[in-house]
Amino acid sequence: MTKTIKWGIIGLGGIAHDFASVFESEQAELTAVGSRTLEKAEEFAQEYNVPKAYGSYEDLLTDDEIDIIYLATPNSYHAENMKQILKAGKHVLCEKAITMNKQELDEVLAIAEEKGLVVAEAMTIYHMPLYQELKQRINSGEFGALKLATAYFGSLKEADPQNRFFNPNLGGGALLDIGVYALSFVQYFLEAEPEDFSTLVHFYETGVDEMSTISYTTSAGTLGNVVLSFRGKLPKQGVVVCENAYITVMDYPHASEALITYPDGETETLSAGTSDIRLRYEMQNLSEMLLTGKDYSHIKTTQSVNALMDKAAAAWEMEWVFED
């Protein structure tokens, strides 16, 4: 009989509801949820027909039936929670940004390697069918040599200093919230190791980054560029430039369509996947990884993005970066 991968969820906020609402697979089952209060866990479990509800994270982690945890706590708790999950012998799919800095991620991955467990970031860009098809076509050389990738992301957040988006103690700021999407888009395609790096930033009154630009070259001679804003809308637009075509992806955090433009002005529209079930692709890929051993974690890209975020935060003298 084929094994069914049993999932649990820790942290039952809005994104956890989104994850549970599209959970559907012949290979996997949402088996348990955990919250700091049993009442919240039971309400969530009832809404999504989850068999088990736990009133603490620790209780869920003692459930031997669970194979993997979807972690959706605030950014600043990710590293601590992942260490607990891994020490309990369970794989983890963690919401982005996966950790506050590279040192935290290194510590988490060291535990995962010691225990032979999978750690992956819940980054839609790594798992949606559109990106897999685009990557295959770019890598085949169809569009000529890869030159650069750029991404814009501007989000108009309500100017509330108490909100987690502007709270430095809860991992606030544009970089840790929307910047991880932009850098993940760019680095997913560039792949090569980042080298020369530059950045500009403007801070919000609470000390978190409100808007910034990040640019870098890679060991392959390609160029990456990101523009972020937390108090002004920007198009969620990503562009990948090759010698013989450029690819434009609108709403790239959950895209199912891309426009390919050739030098003569001719265009091609590529469609793949469905945006509404973007979180299901993450769950399905990680479940298949646990069943087959094929690596869907994209953890090397996550590490590169994490290191780029560290460089930016260090340049901005943000307090949540550890010194080497």
GROMACS .gro file of C-alpha atoms in nm:
model
  324
    1MET     CA    1   0.000   0.000   0.000
    2THR     CA    2   0.131   0.347  -0.091
    3LYS     CA    3   0.215   0.558   0.211
    4THR     CA    4   0.004   0.866   0.278
    5ILE     CA    5   0.199   1.168   0.402
    6LYS     CA    6   0.040   1.302   0.719
    7TRP     CA    7   0.053   1.681   0.764
    8GLY     CA    8   0.013   1.901   1.068
    9ILE     CA    9  -0.018   2.280   1.089
   10ILE     CA   10   0.132   2.502   1.358
   11GLY     CA   11   0.018   2.865   1.365
   12LEU     CA   12  -0.344   2.910   1.262
   13GLY     CA   13  -0.355   3.260   1.114
   14GLY     CA   14  -0.480   3.371   0.775
   15ILE     CA   15  -0.223   3.191   0.560
   16ALA     CA   16  -0.291   2.863   0.745
   17HIS     CA   17  -0.658   2.897   0.651
   18ASP     CA   18  -0.554   2.946   0.289
   19PHE     CA   19  -0.334   2.636   0.306
   20ALA     CA   20  -0.604   2.419   0.463
   21SER     CA   21  -0.873   2.541   0.223
   22VAL     CA   22  -0.689   2.405  -0.083
   23PHE     CA   23  -0.545   2.092   0.078
   24GLU     CA   24  -0.634   1.809  -0.157
   25SER     CA   25  -0.416   1.515  -0.252
   26GLU     CA   26  -0.423   1.140  -0.302
   27GLN     CA   27  -0.076   1.127  -0.150
   28ALA     CA   28  -0.132   1.340   0.159
   29GLU     CA   29  -0.374   1.408   0.443
   30LEU     CA   30  -0.415   1.706   0.675
   31THR     CA   31  -0.424   1.518   1.004
   32ALA     CA   32  -0.370   1.766   1.289
   33VAL     CA   33  -0.353   2.135   1.377
   34GLY     CA   34  -0.198   2.307   1.676
   35SER     CA   35  -0.250   2.643   1.838
   36ARG     CA   36  -0.166   2.812   2.168
   37THR     CA   37  -0.527   2.758   2.271
   38LEU     CA   38  -0.733   2.442   2.230
   39GLU     CA   39  -1.044   2.643   2.145
   40LYS     CA   40  -0.878   2.803   1.841
   41ALA     CA   41  -0.738   2.469   1.729
   42GLU     CA   42  -1.077   2.298   1.759
   43GLU     CA   43  -1.252   2.576   1.565
   44PHE     CA   44  -0.996   2.548   1.285
   45ALA     CA   45  -1.015   2.168   1.281
   46GLN     CA   46  -1.392   2.173   1.262
   47GLU     CA   47  -1.391   2.424   0.976
   48TYR     CA   48  -1.159   2.210   0.762
   49ASN     CA   49  -1.255   1.860   0.884
   50VAL     CA   50  -0.916   1.795   1.041
   51PRO     CA   51  -0.923   1.486   1.267
   52LYS     CA   52  -0.701   1.617   1.549
   53ALA     CA   53  -0.671   1.950   1.730
   54TYR     CA   54  -0.405   2.033   1.989
   55GLY     CA   55  -0.397   2.320   2.237
   56SER     CA   56  -0.019   2.353   2.222
   57TYR     CA   57   0.254   2.313   1.965
   58GLU     CA   58   0.433   2.069   2.192
   59ASP     CA   59   0.135   1.834   2.207
   60LEU     CA   60   0.112   1.822   1.828
   61LEU     CA   61   0.483   1.745   1.800
   62THR     CA   62   0.443   1.436   2.018
   63ASP     CA   63   0.196   1.289   1.767
   64ASP     CA   64   0.390   1.005   1.604
   65GLU     CA   65   0.148   0.991   1.313
   66ILE     CA   66   0.256   1.329   1.174
   67ASP     CA   67   0.529   1.329   0.906
   68ILE     CA   68   0.560   1.697   0.821
   69ILE     CA   69   0.457   2.032   0.970
   70TYR     CA   70   0.340   2.338   0.780
   71LEU     CA   71   0.470   2.623   0.998
   72ALA     CA   72   0.283   2.954   0.980
   73THR     CA   73   0.388   3.142   1.292
   74PRO     CA   74   0.529   3.501   1.275
   75ASN     CA   75   0.871   3.542   1.112
   76SER     CA   76   1.057   3.603   1.435
   77TYR     CA   77   0.948   3.263   1.576
   78HIS     CA   78   1.034   3.052   1.271
   79ALA     CA   79   1.383   2.943   1.371
   80GLU     CA   80   1.285   2.844   1.724
   81ASN     CA   81   0.975   2.659   1.602
   82MET     CA   82   1.162   2.476   1.326
   83LYS     CA   83   1.426   2.355   1.570
   84GLN     CA   84   1.149   2.214   1.790
   85ILE     CA   85   0.984   2.046   1.492
   86LEU     CA   86   1.308   1.892   1.367
   87LYS     CA   87   1.407   1.770   1.713
   88ALA     CA   88   1.068   1.599   1.728
   89GLY     CA   89   1.166   1.408   1.412
   90LYS     CA   90   0.936   1.582   1.165
   91HIS     CA   91   0.998   1.751   0.832
   92VAL     CA   92   0.896   2.115   0.794
   93LEU     CA   93   0.755   2.346   0.529
   94CYS     CA   94   0.797   2.695   0.672
   95GLU     CA   95   0.623   3.013   0.562
   96LYS     CA   96   0.838   3.287   0.421
   97ALA     CA   97   1.062   3.452   0.520
   98ILE     CA   98   1.202   3.123   0.647
   99THR     CA   99   1.425   3.283   0.912
  100MET     CA  100   1.530   3.628   1.026
  101ASN     CA  101   1.890   3.584   0.908
  102LYS     CA  102   2.144   3.341   0.765
  103GLN     CA  103   2.279   3.233   1.102
  104GLU     CA  104   1.935   3.112   1.208
  105LEU     CA  105   1.889   2.923   0.882
  106ASP     CA  106   2.232   2.763   0.909
  107GLU     CA  107   2.149   2.640   1.260
  108VAL     CA  108   1.815   2.497   1.144
  109LEU     CA  109   1.969   2.322   0.844
  110ALA     CA  110   2.245   2.172   1.058
  111ILE     CA  111   1.980   2.001   1.273
  112ALA     CA  112   1.791   1.887   0.964
  113GLU     CA  113   2.105   1.735   0.812
  114GLU     CA  114   2.192   1.560   1.139
  115LYS     CA  115   1.846   1.404   1.158
  116GLY     CA  116   1.799   1.338   0.786
  117LEU     CA  117   1.495   1.565   0.761
  118VAL     CA  118   1.364   1.803   0.496
  119VAL     CA  119   1.337   2.178   0.546
  120ALA     CA  120   1.173   2.390   0.276
  121GLU     CA  121   1.038   2.741   0.247
  122ALA     CA  122   0.674   2.782   0.145
  123MET     CA  123   0.761   3.001  -0.152
  124THR     CA  124   0.497   2.972  -0.424
  125ILE     CA  125   0.744   3.072  -0.696
  126TYR     CA  126   0.944   2.752  -0.643
  127HIS     CA  127   0.643   2.526  -0.689
  128MET     CA  128   0.397   2.672  -0.940
  129PRO     CA  129   0.387   2.496  -1.279
  130LEU     CA  130   0.443   2.820  -1.473
  131TYR     CA  131   0.787   2.870  -1.325
  132GLN     CA  132   0.890   2.513  -1.376
  133GLU     CA  133   0.804   2.538  -1.746
  134LEU     CA  134   0.974   2.876  -1.789
  135LYS     CA  135   1.287   2.752  -1.616
  136GLN     CA  136   1.301   2.446  -1.840
  137ARG     CA  137   1.273   2.654  -2.156
  138ILE     CA  138   1.533   2.908  -2.042
  139ASN     CA  139   1.778   2.637  -1.940
  140SER     CA  140   1.732   2.462  -2.275
  141GLY     CA  141   1.880   2.770  -2.446
  142GLU     CA  142   1.564   2.839  -2.643
  143PHE     CA  143   1.581   3.213  -2.564
  144GLY     CA  144   1.958   3.251  -2.579
  145ALA     CA  145   2.186   3.336  -2.289
  146LEU     CA  146   2.027   3.455  -1.964
  147LYS     CA  147   2.121   3.819  -1.893
  148LEU     CA  148   1.926   3.962  -1.601
  149ALA     CA  149   1.616   3.938  -1.385
  150THR     CA  150   1.432   4.216  -1.207
  151ALA     CA  151   1.129   4.230  -0.979
  152TYR     CA  152   0.906   4.504  -0.838
  153PHE     CA  153   0.675   4.471  -0.538
  154GLY     CA  154   0.495   4.760  -0.371
  155SER     CA  155   0.233   4.712  -0.102
  156LEU     CA  156   0.028   4.994   0.054
  157LYS     CA  157   0.014   4.890   0.418
  158GLU     CA  158  -0.196   5.083   0.668
  159ALA     CA  159   0.035   5.320   0.858
  160ASP     CA  160  -0.009   5.157   1.198
  161PRO     CA  161   0.314   5.134   1.404
  162GLN     CA  162   0.156   4.857   1.615
  163ASN     CA  163   0.088   4.635   1.315
  164ARG     CA  164   0.329   4.342   1.268
  165PHE     CA  165   0.432   4.484   0.929
  166PHE     CA  166   0.594   4.780   1.104
  167ASN     CA  167   0.696   4.607   1.428
  168PRO     CA  168   1.070   4.523   1.432
  169ASN     CA  169   1.016   4.269   1.713
  170LEU     CA  170   0.783   4.066   1.490
  171GLY     CA  171   1.003   4.062   1.184
  172GLY     CA  172   0.842   4.367   1.026
  173GLY     CA  173   0.959   4.562   0.725
  174ALA     CA  174   0.926   4.525   0.350
  175LEU     CA  175   1.230   4.302   0.306
  176LEU     CA  176   1.107   4.020   0.531
  177ASP     CA  177   0.748   4.042   0.405
  178ILE     CA  178   0.743   4.121   0.034
  179GLY     CA  179   1.116   4.137  -0.041
  180VAL     CA  180   1.152   3.763  -0.003
  181TYR     CA  181   0.912   3.716  -0.297
  182ALA     CA  182   1.101   3.957  -0.520
  183LEU     CA  183   1.444   3.815  -0.441
  184SER     CA  184   1.313   3.459  -0.478
  185PHE     CA  185   1.177   3.538  -0.824
  186VAL     CA  186   1.507   3.688  -0.936
  187GLN     CA  187   1.734   3.424  -0.783
  188TYR     CA  188   1.514   3.134  -0.897
  189PHE     CA  189   1.604   3.222  -1.254
  190LEU     CA  190   1.959   3.353  -1.208
  191GLU     CA  191   2.069   3.055  -0.992
  192ALA     CA  192   2.436   3.159  -0.995
  193GLU     CA  193   2.604   3.274  -0.674
  194PRO     CA  194   2.554   3.648  -0.597
  195GLU     CA  195   2.872   3.857  -0.597
  196ASP     CA  196   2.890   4.240  -0.615
  197PHE     CA  197   2.605   4.395  -0.415
  198SER     CA  198   2.454   4.740  -0.360
  199THR     CA  199   2.141   4.873  -0.190
  200LEU     CA  200   1.952   5.191  -0.096
  201VAL     CA  201   1.687   5.214   0.178
  202HIS     CA  202   1.436   5.447   0.342
  203PHE     CA  203   1.312   5.363   0.694
  204TYR     CA  204   0.967   5.385   0.849
  205GLU     CA  205   0.934   5.567   1.182
  206THR     CA  206   0.952   5.239   1.379
  207GLY     CA  207   1.292   5.158   1.229
  208VAL     CA  208   1.187   4.891   0.981
  209ASP     CA  209   1.266   4.922   0.611
  210GLU     CA  210   0.984   5.096   0.424
  211MET     CA  211   1.128   5.102   0.071
  212SER     CA  212   1.451   4.991  -0.089
  213THR     CA  213   1.641   4.887  -0.397
  214ILE     CA  214   1.876   4.587  -0.412
  215SER     CA  215   2.108   4.513  -0.703
  216TYR     CA  216   2.373   4.247  -0.750
  217THR     CA  217   2.585   4.064  -1.005
  218THR     CA  218   2.642   3.688  -1.009
  219SER     CA  219   2.930   3.453  -1.077
  220ALA     CA  220   2.773   3.382  -1.418
  221GLY     CA  221   2.791   3.748  -1.523
  222THR     CA  222   2.416   3.802  -1.485
  223LEU     CA  223   2.244   4.087  -1.302
  224GLY     CA  224   1.966   4.089  -1.042
  225ASN     CA  225   1.758   4.388  -0.931
  226VAL     CA  226   1.472   4.435  -0.685
  227VAL     CA  227   1.258   4.741  -0.595
  228LEU     CA  228   1.039   4.730  -0.281
  229SER     CA  229   0.787   4.964  -0.118
  230PHE     CA  230   0.563   4.926   0.188
  231ARG     CA  231   0.380   5.259   0.168
  232GLY     CA  232   0.318   5.285  -0.203
  233LYS     CA  233   0.182   5.048  -0.464
  234LEU     CA  234   0.407   4.902  -0.729
  235PRO     CA  235   0.315   4.642  -0.989
  236LYS     CA  236   0.403   4.290  -0.882
  237GLN     CA  237   0.604   4.256  -1.201
  238GLY     CA  238   0.898   4.030  -1.272
  239VAL     CA  239   1.103   4.041  -1.591
  240VAL     CA  240   1.361   3.785  -1.706
  241VAL     CA  241   1.585   3.903  -1.991
  242CYS     CA  242   1.761   3.665  -2.228
  243GLU     CA  243   1.948   3.745  -2.551
  244ASN     CA  244   1.663   3.645  -2.779
  245ALA     CA  245   1.353   3.719  -2.569
  246TYR     CA  246   1.234   3.876  -2.248
  247ILE     CA  247   0.969   3.726  -2.023
  248THR     CA  248   0.723   3.939  -1.826
  249VAL     CA  249   0.529   3.790  -1.535
  250MET     CA  250   0.259   3.999  -1.368
  251ASP     CA  251   0.146   3.917  -1.012
  252TYR     CA  252   0.447   3.686  -0.997
  253PRO     CA  253   0.397   3.559  -0.637
  254HIS     CA  254   0.108   3.348  -0.766
  255ALA     CA  255   0.127   3.370  -1.144
  256SER     CA  256  -0.016   3.125  -1.394
  257GLU     CA  257   0.062   3.327  -1.707
  258ALA     CA  258   0.369   3.488  -1.864
  259LEU     CA  259   0.423   3.701  -2.174
  260ILE     CA  260   0.727   3.616  -2.386
  261THR     CA  261   0.840   3.899  -2.618
  262TYR     CA  262   1.081   3.833  -2.903
  263PRO     CA  263   1.317   4.088  -3.067
  264ASP     CA  264   1.090   4.131  -3.370
  265GLY     CA  265   0.800   4.231  -3.144
  266GLU     CA  266   0.617   3.901  -3.171
  267THR     CA  267   0.474   3.774  -2.843
  268GLU     CA  268   0.376   3.441  -2.693
  269THR     CA  269   0.150   3.389  -2.395
  270LEU     CA  270   0.240   3.092  -2.178
  271SER     CA  271  -0.018   2.958  -1.932
  272ALA     CA  272   0.039   2.685  -1.675
  273GLY     CA  273  -0.119   2.598  -1.343
  274THR     CA  274  -0.391   2.777  -1.146
  275SER     CA  275  -0.327   3.071  -0.915
  276ASP     CA  276  -0.613   2.987  -0.680
  277ILE     CA  277  -0.448   2.663  -0.567
  278ARG     CA  278  -0.091   2.795  -0.547
  279LEU     CA  279  -0.046   2.664  -0.192
  280ARG     CA  280  -0.157   2.317  -0.300
  281TYR     CA  281   0.142   2.293  -0.532
  282GLU     CA  282   0.374   2.345  -0.234
  283MET     CA  283   0.202   2.071  -0.038
  284GLN     CA  284   0.196   1.831  -0.332
  285ASN     CA  285   0.563   1.883  -0.418
  286LEU     CA  286   0.681   1.832  -0.060
  287SER     CA  287   0.460   1.524  -0.022
  288GLU     CA  288   0.605   1.379  -0.343
  289MET     CA  289   0.954   1.460  -0.220
  290LEU     CA  290   0.898   1.259   0.096
  291LEU     CA  291   0.756   0.969  -0.103
  292THR     CA  292   1.010   0.958  -0.389
  293GLY     CA  293   1.322   1.136  -0.265
  294LYS     CA  294   1.317   1.379  -0.558
  295ASP     CA  295   1.433   1.718  -0.426
  296TYR     CA  296   1.159   1.980  -0.443
  297SER     CA  297   1.291   2.184  -0.150
  298HIS     CA  298   1.481   2.450  -0.350
  299ILE     CA  299   1.673   2.502  -0.028
  300LYS     CA  300   1.986   2.624  -0.211
  301THR     CA  301   1.784   2.907  -0.366
  302THR     CA  302   1.638   2.981  -0.024
  303GLN     CA  303   1.991   3.000   0.118
  304SER     CA  304   2.103   3.241  -0.155
  305VAL     CA  305   1.801   3.464  -0.098
  306ASN     CA  306   1.856   3.448   0.277
  307ALA     CA  307   2.219   3.558   0.232
  308LEU     CA  308   2.112   3.847   0.006
  309MET     CA  309   1.862   3.963   0.268
  310ASP     CA  310   2.138   3.948   0.528
  311LYS     CA  311   2.362   4.166   0.311
  312ALA     CA  312   2.086   4.423   0.273
  313ALA     CA  313   2.000   4.424   0.641
  314ALA     CA  314   2.367   4.451   0.738
  315ALA     CA  315   2.411   4.746   0.502
  316TRP     CA  316   2.108   4.908   0.664
  317GLU     CA  317   2.241   4.827   1.014
  318MET     CA  318   1.925   4.640   1.109
  319GLU     CA  319   1.940   4.489   1.457
  320TRP     CA  320   1.807   4.146   1.359
  321VAL     CA  321   2.125   4.052   1.175
  322PHE     CA  322   2.386   3.859   1.371
  323GLU     CA  323   2.749   3.957   1.329
  324ASP     CA  324   2.983   3.686   1.196
   0.00000   0.00000   0.00000
